Tab-separated table of C-alpha atoms and ligand atoms in Angstrom:
chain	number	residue	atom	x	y	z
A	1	UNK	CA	134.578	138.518	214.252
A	2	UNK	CA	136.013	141.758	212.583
A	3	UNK	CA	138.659	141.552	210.006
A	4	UNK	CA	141.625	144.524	210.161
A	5	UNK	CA	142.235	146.650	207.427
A	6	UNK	CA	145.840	148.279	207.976
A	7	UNK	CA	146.038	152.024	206.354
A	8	UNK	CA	148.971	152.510	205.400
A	9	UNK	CA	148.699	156.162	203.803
A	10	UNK	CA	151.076	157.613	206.576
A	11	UNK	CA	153.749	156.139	205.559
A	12	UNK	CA	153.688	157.806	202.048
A	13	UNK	CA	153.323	160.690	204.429
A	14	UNK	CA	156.910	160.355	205.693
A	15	UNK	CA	158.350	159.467	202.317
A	16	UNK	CA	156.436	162.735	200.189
A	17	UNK	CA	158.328	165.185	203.280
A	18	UNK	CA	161.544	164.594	201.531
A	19	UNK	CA	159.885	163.084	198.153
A	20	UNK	CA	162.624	160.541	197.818
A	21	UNK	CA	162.009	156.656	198.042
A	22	UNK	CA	162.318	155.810	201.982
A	23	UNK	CA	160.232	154.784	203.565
A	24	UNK	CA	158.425	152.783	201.268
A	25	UNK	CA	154.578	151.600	201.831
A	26	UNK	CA	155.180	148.477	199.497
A	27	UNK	CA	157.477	147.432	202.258
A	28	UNK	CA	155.282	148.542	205.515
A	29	UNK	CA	152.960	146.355	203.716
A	30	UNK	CA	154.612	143.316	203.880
A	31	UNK	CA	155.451	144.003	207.433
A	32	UNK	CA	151.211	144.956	208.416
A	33	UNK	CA	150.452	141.296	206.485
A	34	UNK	CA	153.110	139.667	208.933
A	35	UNK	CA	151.273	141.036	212.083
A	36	UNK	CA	148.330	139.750	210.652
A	37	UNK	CA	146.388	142.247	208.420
A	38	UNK	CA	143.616	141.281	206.628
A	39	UNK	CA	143.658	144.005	204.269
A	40	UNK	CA	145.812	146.758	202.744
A	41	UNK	CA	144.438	150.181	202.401
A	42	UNK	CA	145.545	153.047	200.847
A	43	UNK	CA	143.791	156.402	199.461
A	44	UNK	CA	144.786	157.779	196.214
A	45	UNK	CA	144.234	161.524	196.882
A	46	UNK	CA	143.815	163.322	193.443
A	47	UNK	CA	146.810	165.718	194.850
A	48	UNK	CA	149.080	162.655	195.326
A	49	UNK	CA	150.260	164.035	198.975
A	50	UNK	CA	151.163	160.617	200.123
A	51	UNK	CA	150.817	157.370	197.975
A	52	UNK	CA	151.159	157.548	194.336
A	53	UNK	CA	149.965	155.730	191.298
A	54	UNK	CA	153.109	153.351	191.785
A	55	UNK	CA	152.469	152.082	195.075
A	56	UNK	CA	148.793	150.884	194.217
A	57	UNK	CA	150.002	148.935	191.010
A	58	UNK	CA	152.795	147.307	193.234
A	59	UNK	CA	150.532	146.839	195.729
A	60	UNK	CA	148.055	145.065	193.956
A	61	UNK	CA	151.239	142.908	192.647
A	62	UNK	CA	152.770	142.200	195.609
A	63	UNK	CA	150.240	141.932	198.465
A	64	UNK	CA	148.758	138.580	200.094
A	65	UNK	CA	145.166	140.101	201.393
A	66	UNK	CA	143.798	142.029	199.705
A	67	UNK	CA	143.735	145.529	198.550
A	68	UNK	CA	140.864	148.484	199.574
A	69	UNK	CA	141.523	151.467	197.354
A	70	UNK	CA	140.293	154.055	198.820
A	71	UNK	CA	139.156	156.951	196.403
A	72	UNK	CA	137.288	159.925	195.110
A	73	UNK	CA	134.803	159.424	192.541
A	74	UNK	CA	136.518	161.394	189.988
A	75	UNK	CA	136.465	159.794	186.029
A	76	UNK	CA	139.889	159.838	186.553
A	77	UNK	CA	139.993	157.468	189.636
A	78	UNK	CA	137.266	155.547	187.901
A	79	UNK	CA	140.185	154.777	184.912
A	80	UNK	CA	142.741	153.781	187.393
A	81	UNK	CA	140.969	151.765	189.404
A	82	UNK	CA	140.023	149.821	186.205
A	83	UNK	CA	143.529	148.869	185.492
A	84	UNK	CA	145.156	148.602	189.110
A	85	UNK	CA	141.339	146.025	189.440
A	86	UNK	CA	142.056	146.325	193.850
A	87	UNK	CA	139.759	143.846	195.782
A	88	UNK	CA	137.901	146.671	196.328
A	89	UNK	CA	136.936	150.458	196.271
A	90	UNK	CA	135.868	152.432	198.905
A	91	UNK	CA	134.412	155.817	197.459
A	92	UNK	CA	135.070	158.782	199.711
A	93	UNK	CA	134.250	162.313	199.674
A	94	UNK	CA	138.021	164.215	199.082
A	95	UNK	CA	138.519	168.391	199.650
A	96	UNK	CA	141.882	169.562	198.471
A	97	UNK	CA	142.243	171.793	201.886
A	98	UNK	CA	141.248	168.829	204.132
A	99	UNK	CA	143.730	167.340	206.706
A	100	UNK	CA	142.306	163.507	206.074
A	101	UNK	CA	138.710	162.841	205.074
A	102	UNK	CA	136.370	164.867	207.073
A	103	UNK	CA	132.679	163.439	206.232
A	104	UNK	CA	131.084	160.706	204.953
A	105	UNK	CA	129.949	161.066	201.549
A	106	UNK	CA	126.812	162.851	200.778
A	107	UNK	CA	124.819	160.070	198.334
A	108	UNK	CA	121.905	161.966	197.879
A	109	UNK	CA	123.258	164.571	195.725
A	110	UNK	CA	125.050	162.254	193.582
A	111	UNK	CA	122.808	159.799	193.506
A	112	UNK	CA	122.646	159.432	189.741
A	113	UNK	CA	126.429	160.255	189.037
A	114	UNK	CA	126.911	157.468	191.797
A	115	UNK	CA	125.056	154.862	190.375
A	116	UNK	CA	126.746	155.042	187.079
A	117	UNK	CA	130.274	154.703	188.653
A	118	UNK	CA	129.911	152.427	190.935
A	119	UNK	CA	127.833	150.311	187.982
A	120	UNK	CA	131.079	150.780	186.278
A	121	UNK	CA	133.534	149.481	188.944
A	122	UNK	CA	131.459	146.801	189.259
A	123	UNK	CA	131.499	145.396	185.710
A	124	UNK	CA	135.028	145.832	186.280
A	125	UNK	CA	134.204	142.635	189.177
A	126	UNK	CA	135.621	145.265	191.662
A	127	UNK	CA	133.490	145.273	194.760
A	128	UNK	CA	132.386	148.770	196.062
A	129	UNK	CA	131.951	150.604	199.480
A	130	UNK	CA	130.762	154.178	200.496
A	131	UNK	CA	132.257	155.933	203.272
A	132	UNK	CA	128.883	157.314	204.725
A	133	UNK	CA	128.111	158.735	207.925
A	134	UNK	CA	126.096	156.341	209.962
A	135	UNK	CA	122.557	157.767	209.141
A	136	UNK	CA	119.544	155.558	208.193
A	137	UNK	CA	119.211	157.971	204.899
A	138	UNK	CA	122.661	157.519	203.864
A	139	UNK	CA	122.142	153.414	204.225
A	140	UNK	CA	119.179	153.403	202.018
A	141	UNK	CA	121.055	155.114	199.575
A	142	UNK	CA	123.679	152.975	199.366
A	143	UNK	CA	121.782	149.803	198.495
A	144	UNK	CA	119.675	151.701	196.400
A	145	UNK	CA	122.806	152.659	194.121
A	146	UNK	CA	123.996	149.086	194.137
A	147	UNK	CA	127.130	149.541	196.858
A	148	UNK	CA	128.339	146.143	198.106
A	149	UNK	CA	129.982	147.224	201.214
A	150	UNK	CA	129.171	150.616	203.871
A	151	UNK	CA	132.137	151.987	205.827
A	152	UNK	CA	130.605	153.745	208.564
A	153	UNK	CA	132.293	156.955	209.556
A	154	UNK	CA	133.887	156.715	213.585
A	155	UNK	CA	134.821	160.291	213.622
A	156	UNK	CA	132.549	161.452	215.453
A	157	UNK	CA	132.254	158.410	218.006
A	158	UNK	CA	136.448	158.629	218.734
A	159	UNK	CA	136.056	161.967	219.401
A	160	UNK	CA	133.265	161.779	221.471
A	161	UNK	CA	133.392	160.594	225.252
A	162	UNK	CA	131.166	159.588	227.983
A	163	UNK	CA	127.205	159.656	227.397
A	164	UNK	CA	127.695	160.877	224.008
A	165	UNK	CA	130.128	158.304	222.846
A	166	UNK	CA	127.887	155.773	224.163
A	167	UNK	CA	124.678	157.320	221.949
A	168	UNK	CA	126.958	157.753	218.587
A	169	UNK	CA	127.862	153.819	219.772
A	170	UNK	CA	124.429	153.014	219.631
A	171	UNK	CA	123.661	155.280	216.405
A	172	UNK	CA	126.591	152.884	214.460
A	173	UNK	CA	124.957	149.719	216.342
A	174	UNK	CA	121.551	150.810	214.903
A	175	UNK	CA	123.296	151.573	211.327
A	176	UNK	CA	125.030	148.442	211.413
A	177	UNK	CA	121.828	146.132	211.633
A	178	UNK	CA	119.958	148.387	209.372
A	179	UNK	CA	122.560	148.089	206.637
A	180	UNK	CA	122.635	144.352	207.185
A	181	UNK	CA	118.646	143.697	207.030
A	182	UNK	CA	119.076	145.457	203.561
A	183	UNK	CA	121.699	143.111	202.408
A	184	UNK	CA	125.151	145.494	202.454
A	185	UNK	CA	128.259	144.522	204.525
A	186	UNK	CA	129.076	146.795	207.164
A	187	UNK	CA	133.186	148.172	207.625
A	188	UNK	CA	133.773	150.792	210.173
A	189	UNK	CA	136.849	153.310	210.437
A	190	UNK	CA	138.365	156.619	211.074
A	191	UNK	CA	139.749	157.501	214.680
A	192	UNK	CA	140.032	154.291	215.814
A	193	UNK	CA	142.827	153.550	218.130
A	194	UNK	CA	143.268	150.918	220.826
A	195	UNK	CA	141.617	152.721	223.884
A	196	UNK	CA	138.261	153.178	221.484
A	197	UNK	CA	138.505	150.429	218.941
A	198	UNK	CA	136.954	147.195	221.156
A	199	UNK	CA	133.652	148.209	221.233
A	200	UNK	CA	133.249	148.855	217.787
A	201	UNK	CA	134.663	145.513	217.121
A	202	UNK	CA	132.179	143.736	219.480
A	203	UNK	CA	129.469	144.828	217.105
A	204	UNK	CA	127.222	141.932	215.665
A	205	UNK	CA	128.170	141.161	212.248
A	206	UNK	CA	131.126	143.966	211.886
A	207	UNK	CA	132.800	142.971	208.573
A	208	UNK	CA	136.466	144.827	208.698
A	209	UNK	CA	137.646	147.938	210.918
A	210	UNK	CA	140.098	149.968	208.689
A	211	UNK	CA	143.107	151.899	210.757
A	212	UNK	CA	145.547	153.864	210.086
A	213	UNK	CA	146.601	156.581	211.886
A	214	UNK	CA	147.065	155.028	215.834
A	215	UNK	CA	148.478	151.668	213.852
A	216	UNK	CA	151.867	153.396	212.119
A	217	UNK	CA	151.600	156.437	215.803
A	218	UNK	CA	152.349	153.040	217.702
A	219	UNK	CA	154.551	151.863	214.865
A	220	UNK	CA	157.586	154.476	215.718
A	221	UNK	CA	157.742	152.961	218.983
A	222	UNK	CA	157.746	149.238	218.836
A	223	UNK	CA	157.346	148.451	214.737
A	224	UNK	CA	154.607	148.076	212.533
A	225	UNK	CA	154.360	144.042	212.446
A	226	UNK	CA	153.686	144.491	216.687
A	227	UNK	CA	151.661	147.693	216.587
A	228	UNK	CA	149.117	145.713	213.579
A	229	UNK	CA	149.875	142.245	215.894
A	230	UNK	CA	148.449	144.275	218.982
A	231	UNK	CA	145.454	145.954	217.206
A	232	UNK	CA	144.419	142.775	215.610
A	233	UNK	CA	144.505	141.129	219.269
A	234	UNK	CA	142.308	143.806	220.308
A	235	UNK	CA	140.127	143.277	217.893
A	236	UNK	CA	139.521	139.225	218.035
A	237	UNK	CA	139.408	139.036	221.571
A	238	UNK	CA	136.201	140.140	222.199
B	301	LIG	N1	138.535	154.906	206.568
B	301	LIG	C1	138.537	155.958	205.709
B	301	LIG	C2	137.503	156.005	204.649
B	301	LIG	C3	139.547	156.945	205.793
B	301	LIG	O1	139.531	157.979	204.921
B	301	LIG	C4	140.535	156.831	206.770
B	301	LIG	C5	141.620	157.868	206.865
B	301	LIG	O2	142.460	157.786	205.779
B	301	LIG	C6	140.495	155.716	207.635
B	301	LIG	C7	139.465	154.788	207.530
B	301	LIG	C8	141.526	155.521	208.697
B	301	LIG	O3	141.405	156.512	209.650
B	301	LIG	P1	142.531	156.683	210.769
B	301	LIG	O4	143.793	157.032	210.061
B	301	LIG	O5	141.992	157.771	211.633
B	301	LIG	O6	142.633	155.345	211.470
């Protein structure tokens, strides 16, 4: 059964629109735990537009699950995620102009860049994931520079509806045992919400789903705890 992974770079969001100290993710945290998150993730965007260095080293302090930093590549993420040490890094592809992260990451062009960083993290005993789009090239990149973990890319699935949702359904199921037959663990995310998110969470072997956005939308209405407490029933009860 799928694990949930709460994102909880929106509510930096809020905060960095009047850059004062309210409200605080460190906090929301605590209150995505108690509606039963498995996992804490945030993205520490080289631009700092929502969480900043502070929240990930409280994070790591204060959390019970564990903690997904999400990040790009950059030597400079590589030395922070070395002393923050997060359960785990999750190595996304980050354009200053985007809105949140577009595209999976392209591993073929940084293949040998890739495999020295994520070498890196990993004598560090961090595990590591690529956010990848689900494409049988991207997969046999990633075990072949040494990821642990795969987040495959929903985008395009959430967006998607009818006969085409159901192919780019099939294209993650078809990623999803590929990836596993090589050996990585398979996360999903990005667009999920809780009209789209069961059938990705009925997939065989599914590791985690990570969600943000829908989780703190539903949040202003009834509170985080409920809005993670309802995702988390939508995900186990399949
Ligand atoms: N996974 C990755 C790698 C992401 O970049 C994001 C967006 O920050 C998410 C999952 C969560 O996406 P959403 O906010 O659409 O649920």
């Amino acid at each position: 059964m799928a694990t949930l992974g709460v994102n909880i770079d929106h509510i930096a969001n809020v905060r960095q629109a009047r850059k004062t100290v309210e409200p605080d993710p460190v906090q929301f945290a605590f209150l995505a735990e108690l509606g039963g998150a498995d996992s804490i993730t945030v993205h520490l965007r080289e631009d700092r537009r929502h969480i900043q260095d502070r929240d990930v080293f409280l994070l790591k302090e204060t959390i019970k699950t564990k903690l997904n930093l999400e990040m790009a590549a950059t030597e400079e993420m590589l030395e922070i995620a070395k002393k923050i040490l997060p359960d785990y890094v999750t190595l996304v592809p980050e354009k200053r102009e985007e809105v949140t992260t577009e595209g999976g990451l392209d591993l073929q062009s940084n293949l040998q860049y890739l495999k020295k960083a994520v070498g890196n993290l990993k004598e560090s005993n961090i595990e590591v994931s690529a956010f990848i789009d689900p494409l049988d090239k991207q997969i046999n990149y990633s075990k072949e520079i040494g990821f642990d973990f795969i987040e495959l890319h929903t985008g395009k699935y959430a967006e998607l509806s009818g006969s085409d949702q159901y192919k780019e359904l099939q294209r993650i199921i078809e990623s999803t045992h590929l990836a596993n037959d090589l050996g990585l663990v398979v996360n999903a995310g990005h667009g999920l919400n809780y009209n789209n998110v069961k059938k990705i969470a009925a997939i065989n072997n599914m590791n985690e789903l990570n969600i943000g956005h829908s989780i703190v939308a539903r949040a202003l209405a009834i509170g985080l705890e409920k809005s993670v407490r309802e995702m988390k029933s939508l995900i186990t009860s399949n």
